[in-house]
Short mmCIF file of C-alpha atoms in Angstrom, two decimals:
data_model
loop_
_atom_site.label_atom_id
_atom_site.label_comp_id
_atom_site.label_asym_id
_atom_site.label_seq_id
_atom_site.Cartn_x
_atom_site.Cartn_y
_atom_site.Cartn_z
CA UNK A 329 2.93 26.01 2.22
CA UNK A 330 4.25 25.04 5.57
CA UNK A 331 7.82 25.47 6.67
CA UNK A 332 8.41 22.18 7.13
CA UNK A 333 6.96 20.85 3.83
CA UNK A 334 9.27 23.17 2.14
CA UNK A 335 12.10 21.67 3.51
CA UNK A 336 11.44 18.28 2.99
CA UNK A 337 10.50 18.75 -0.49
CA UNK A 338 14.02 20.43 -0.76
CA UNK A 339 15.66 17.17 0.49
CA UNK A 340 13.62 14.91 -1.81
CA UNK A 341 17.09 16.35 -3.96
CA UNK A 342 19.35 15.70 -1.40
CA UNK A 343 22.91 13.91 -2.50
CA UNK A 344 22.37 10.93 0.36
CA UNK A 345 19.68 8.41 -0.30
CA UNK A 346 18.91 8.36 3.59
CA UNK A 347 18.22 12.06 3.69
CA UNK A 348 15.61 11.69 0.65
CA UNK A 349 14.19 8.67 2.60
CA UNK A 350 13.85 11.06 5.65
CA UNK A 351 12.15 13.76 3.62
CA UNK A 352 9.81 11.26 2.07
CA UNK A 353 8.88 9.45 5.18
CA UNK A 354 8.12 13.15 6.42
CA UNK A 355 5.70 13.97 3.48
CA UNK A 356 3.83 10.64 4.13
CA UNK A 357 3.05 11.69 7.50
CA UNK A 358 2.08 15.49 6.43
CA UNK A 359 0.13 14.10 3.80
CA UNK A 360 -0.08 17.52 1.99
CA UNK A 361 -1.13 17.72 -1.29
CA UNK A 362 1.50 20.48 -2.06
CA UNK A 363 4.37 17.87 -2.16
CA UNK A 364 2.55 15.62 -5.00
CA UNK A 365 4.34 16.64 -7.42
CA UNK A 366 8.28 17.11 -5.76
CA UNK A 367 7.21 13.99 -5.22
CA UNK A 368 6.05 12.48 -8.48
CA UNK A 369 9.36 13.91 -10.26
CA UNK A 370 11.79 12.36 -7.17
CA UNK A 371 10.55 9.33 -7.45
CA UNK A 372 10.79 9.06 -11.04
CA UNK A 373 14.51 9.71 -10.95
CA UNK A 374 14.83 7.17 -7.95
CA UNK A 375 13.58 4.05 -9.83
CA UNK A 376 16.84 4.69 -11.97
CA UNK A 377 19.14 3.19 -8.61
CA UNK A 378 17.56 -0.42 -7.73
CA UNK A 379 20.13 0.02 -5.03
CA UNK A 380 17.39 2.91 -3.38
CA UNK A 381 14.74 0.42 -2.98
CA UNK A 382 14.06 1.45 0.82
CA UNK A 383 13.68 5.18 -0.36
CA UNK A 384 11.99 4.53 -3.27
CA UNK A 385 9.48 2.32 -1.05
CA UNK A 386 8.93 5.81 1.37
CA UNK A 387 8.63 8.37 -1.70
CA UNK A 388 5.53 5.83 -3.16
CA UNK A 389 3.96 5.56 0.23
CA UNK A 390 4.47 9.64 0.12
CA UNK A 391 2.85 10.37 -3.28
CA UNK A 392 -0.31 7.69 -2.17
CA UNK A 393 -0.98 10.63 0.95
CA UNK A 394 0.48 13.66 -0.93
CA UNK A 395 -0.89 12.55 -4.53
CA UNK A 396 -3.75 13.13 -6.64
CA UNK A 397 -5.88 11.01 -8.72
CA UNK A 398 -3.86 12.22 -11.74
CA UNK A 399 -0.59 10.36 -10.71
CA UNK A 400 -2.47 7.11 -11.54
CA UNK A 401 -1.67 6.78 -14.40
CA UNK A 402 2.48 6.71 -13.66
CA UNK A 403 1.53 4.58 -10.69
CA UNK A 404 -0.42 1.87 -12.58
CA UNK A 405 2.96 1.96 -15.28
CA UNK A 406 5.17 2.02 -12.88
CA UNK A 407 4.16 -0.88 -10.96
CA UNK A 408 3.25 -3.48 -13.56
CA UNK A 409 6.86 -2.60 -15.54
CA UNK A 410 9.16 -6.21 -15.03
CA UNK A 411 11.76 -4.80 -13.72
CA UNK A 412 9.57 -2.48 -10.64
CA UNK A 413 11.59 -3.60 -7.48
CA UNK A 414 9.51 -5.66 -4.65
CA UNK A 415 9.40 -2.99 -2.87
CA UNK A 416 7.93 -0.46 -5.16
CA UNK A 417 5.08 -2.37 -5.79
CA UNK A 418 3.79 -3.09 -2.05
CA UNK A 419 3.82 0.48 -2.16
CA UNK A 420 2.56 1.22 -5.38
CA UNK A 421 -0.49 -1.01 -4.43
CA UNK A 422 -0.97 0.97 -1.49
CA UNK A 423 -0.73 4.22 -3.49
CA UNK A 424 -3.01 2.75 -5.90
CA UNK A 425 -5.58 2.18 -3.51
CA UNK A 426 -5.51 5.18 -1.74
CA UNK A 427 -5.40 7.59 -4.60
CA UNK A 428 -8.27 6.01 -6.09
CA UNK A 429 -10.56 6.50 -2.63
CA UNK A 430 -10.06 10.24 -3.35
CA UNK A 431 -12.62 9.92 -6.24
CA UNK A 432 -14.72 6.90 -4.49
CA UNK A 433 -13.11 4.64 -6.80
CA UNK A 434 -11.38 1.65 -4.50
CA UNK A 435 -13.61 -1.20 -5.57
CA UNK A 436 -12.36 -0.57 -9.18
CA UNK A 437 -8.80 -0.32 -7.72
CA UNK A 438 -8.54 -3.14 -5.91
CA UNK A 439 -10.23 -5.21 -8.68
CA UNK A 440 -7.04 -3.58 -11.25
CA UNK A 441 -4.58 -4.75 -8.81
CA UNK A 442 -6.63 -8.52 -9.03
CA UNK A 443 -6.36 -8.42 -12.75
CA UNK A 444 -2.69 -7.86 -12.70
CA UNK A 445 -2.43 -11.49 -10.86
CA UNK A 446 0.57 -9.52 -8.61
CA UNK A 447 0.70 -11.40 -4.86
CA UNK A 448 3.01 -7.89 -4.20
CA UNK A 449 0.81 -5.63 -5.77
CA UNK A 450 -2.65 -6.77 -4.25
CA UNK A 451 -0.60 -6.99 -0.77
CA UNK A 452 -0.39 -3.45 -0.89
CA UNK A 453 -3.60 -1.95 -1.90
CA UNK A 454 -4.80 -4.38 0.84
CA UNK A 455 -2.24 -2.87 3.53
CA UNK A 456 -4.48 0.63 2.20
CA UNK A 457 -7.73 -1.22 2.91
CA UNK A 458 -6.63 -2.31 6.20
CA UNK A 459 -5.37 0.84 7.25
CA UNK A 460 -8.23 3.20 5.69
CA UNK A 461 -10.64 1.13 7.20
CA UNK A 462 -12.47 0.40 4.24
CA UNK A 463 -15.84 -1.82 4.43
CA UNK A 464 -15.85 -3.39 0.45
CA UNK A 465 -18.62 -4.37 -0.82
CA UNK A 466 -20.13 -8.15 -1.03
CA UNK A 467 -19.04 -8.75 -4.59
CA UNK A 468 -15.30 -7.02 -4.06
CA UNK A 469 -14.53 -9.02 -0.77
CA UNK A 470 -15.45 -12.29 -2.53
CA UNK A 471 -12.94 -11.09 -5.61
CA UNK A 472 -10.26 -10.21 -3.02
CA UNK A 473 -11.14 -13.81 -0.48
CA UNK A 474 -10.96 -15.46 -4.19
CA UNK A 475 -7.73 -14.17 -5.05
CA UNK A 476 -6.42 -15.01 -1.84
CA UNK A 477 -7.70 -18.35 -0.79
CA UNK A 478 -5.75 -20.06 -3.85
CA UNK A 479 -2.47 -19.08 -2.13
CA UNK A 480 -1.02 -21.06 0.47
CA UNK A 481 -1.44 -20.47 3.58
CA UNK A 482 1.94 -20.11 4.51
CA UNK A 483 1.69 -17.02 2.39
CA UNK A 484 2.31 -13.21 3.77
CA UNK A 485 -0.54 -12.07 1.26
CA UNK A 486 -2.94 -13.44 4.36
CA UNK A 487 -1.99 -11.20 6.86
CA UNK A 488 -3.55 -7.12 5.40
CA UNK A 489 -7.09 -9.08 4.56
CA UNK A 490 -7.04 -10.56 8.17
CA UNK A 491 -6.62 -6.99 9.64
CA UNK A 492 -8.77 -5.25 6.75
CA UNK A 493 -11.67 -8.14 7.80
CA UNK A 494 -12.50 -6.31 10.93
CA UNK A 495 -14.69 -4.30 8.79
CA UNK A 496 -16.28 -6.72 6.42
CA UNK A 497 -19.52 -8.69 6.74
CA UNK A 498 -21.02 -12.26 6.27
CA UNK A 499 -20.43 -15.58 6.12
CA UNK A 500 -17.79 -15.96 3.69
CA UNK A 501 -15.98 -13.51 5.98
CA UNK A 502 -16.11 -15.48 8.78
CA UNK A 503 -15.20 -18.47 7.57
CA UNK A 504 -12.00 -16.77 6.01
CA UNK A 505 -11.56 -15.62 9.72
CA UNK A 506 -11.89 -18.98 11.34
CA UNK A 507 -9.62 -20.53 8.98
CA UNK A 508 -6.82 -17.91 9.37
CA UNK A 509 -7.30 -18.50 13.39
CA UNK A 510 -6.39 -21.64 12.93
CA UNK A 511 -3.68 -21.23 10.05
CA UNK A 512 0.00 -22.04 10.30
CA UNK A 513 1.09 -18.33 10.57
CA UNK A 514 0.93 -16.70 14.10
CA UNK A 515 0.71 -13.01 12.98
CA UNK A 516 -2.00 -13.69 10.52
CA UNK A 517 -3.88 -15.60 13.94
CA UNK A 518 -3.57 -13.01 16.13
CA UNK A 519 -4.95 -10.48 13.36
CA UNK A 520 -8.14 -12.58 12.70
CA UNK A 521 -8.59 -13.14 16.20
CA UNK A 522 -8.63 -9.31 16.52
CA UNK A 523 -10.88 -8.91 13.16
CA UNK A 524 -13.69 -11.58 14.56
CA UNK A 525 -13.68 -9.71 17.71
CA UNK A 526 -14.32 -6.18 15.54
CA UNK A 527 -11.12 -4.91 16.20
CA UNK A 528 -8.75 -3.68 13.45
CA UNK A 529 -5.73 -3.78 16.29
CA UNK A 530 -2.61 -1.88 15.70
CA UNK A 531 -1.22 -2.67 13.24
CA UNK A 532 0.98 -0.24 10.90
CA UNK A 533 2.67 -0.65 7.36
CA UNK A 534 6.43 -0.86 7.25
#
């Protein structure tokens, strides 16, 4: 295990809430499997403090690069539970999403996050789709287009399918395209206009 992951798992216990933040934000970028589990057991004593939302946030995001397939199951829990901070479940729909992929299983991911009728939740496993690139098939892009098209479109849940879009197909696509070009929201524009042109921009989660 590298230096470096050593010591960042060490501060995943560290007294200040920024300094576990740090660590986490760390792992997330090493994305070594080693810190799964320092990471699994930190962030089930950080959902204790709502006040540790922003931490909390980085040590999901962690445990969706550092994770396995096995952490589902706490994920999925964690994330529908009422009282799971906004926050927790972006990122838990991320982590969904991308543990799931390890086993070739994102379809059936994204189509749990659907069922759990979550705006926050299906926000995040798209932010995953987006950034993993992921070209869904016909019948899980209409699901997703579904879900989303009976929000406003004032709404922020636009903006990750806009950017994810640069890798989907057909007609149903492009029309979602179009109509986000020409939508009240600038940043969800400027993505579509990126995603008709093939381009998935650059464009990074918070």
């Amino acid at each position: 295990m590298a230096v470096d992951v050593v010591e960042a798992i060490r501060r995943l216990q560290d007294p200040s809430s920024a300094r576990r933040r740090s660590a986490a934000k760390r792992l997330e970028r090493l994305a070594d499997p080693s810190a799964g589990p320092a990471l699994l057991r930190a962030l089930r004593n950080e959902v204790l403090d709502p006040r540790t939302w922003e931490t909390q946030y980085r040590m999901t995001m962690a445990l969706g690069t550092c994770g396995s397939p096995s952490d589902l199951p706490h994920l999925r829990t964690l994330v529908v539970r009422p009282d799971t901070l906004h926050a927790v479940r972006t990122a838990g729909g991320d982590a969904v999403l991308r543990l799931s992929h390890m086993e070739e299983s994102h379809a059936e991911a994204i189509r749990w996050c659907l069922d759990t009728g979550d705006e926050v939740l299906v926000g995040g496993a798209l932010q995953a789709v987006a950034m993993l690139r992921l070209a869904l098939d016909e019948g899980t892009v209409t699901d997703v287009l579904d879900f989303v098209e009976a929000r406003s479109p004032q709404d922020g849940i636009y903006f990750w399918p806009a950017v994810a879009a640069a890798g989907w197909s057909g007609q149903r696509v492009h029309a979602f395209l179009t109509s986000c070009v020409s939508g009240p929201r600038s940043d969800v524009a400027e993505a579509a206009t990126s995603s008709l042109a093939g381009s998935y921009g650059t464009y990074r989660p918070f």
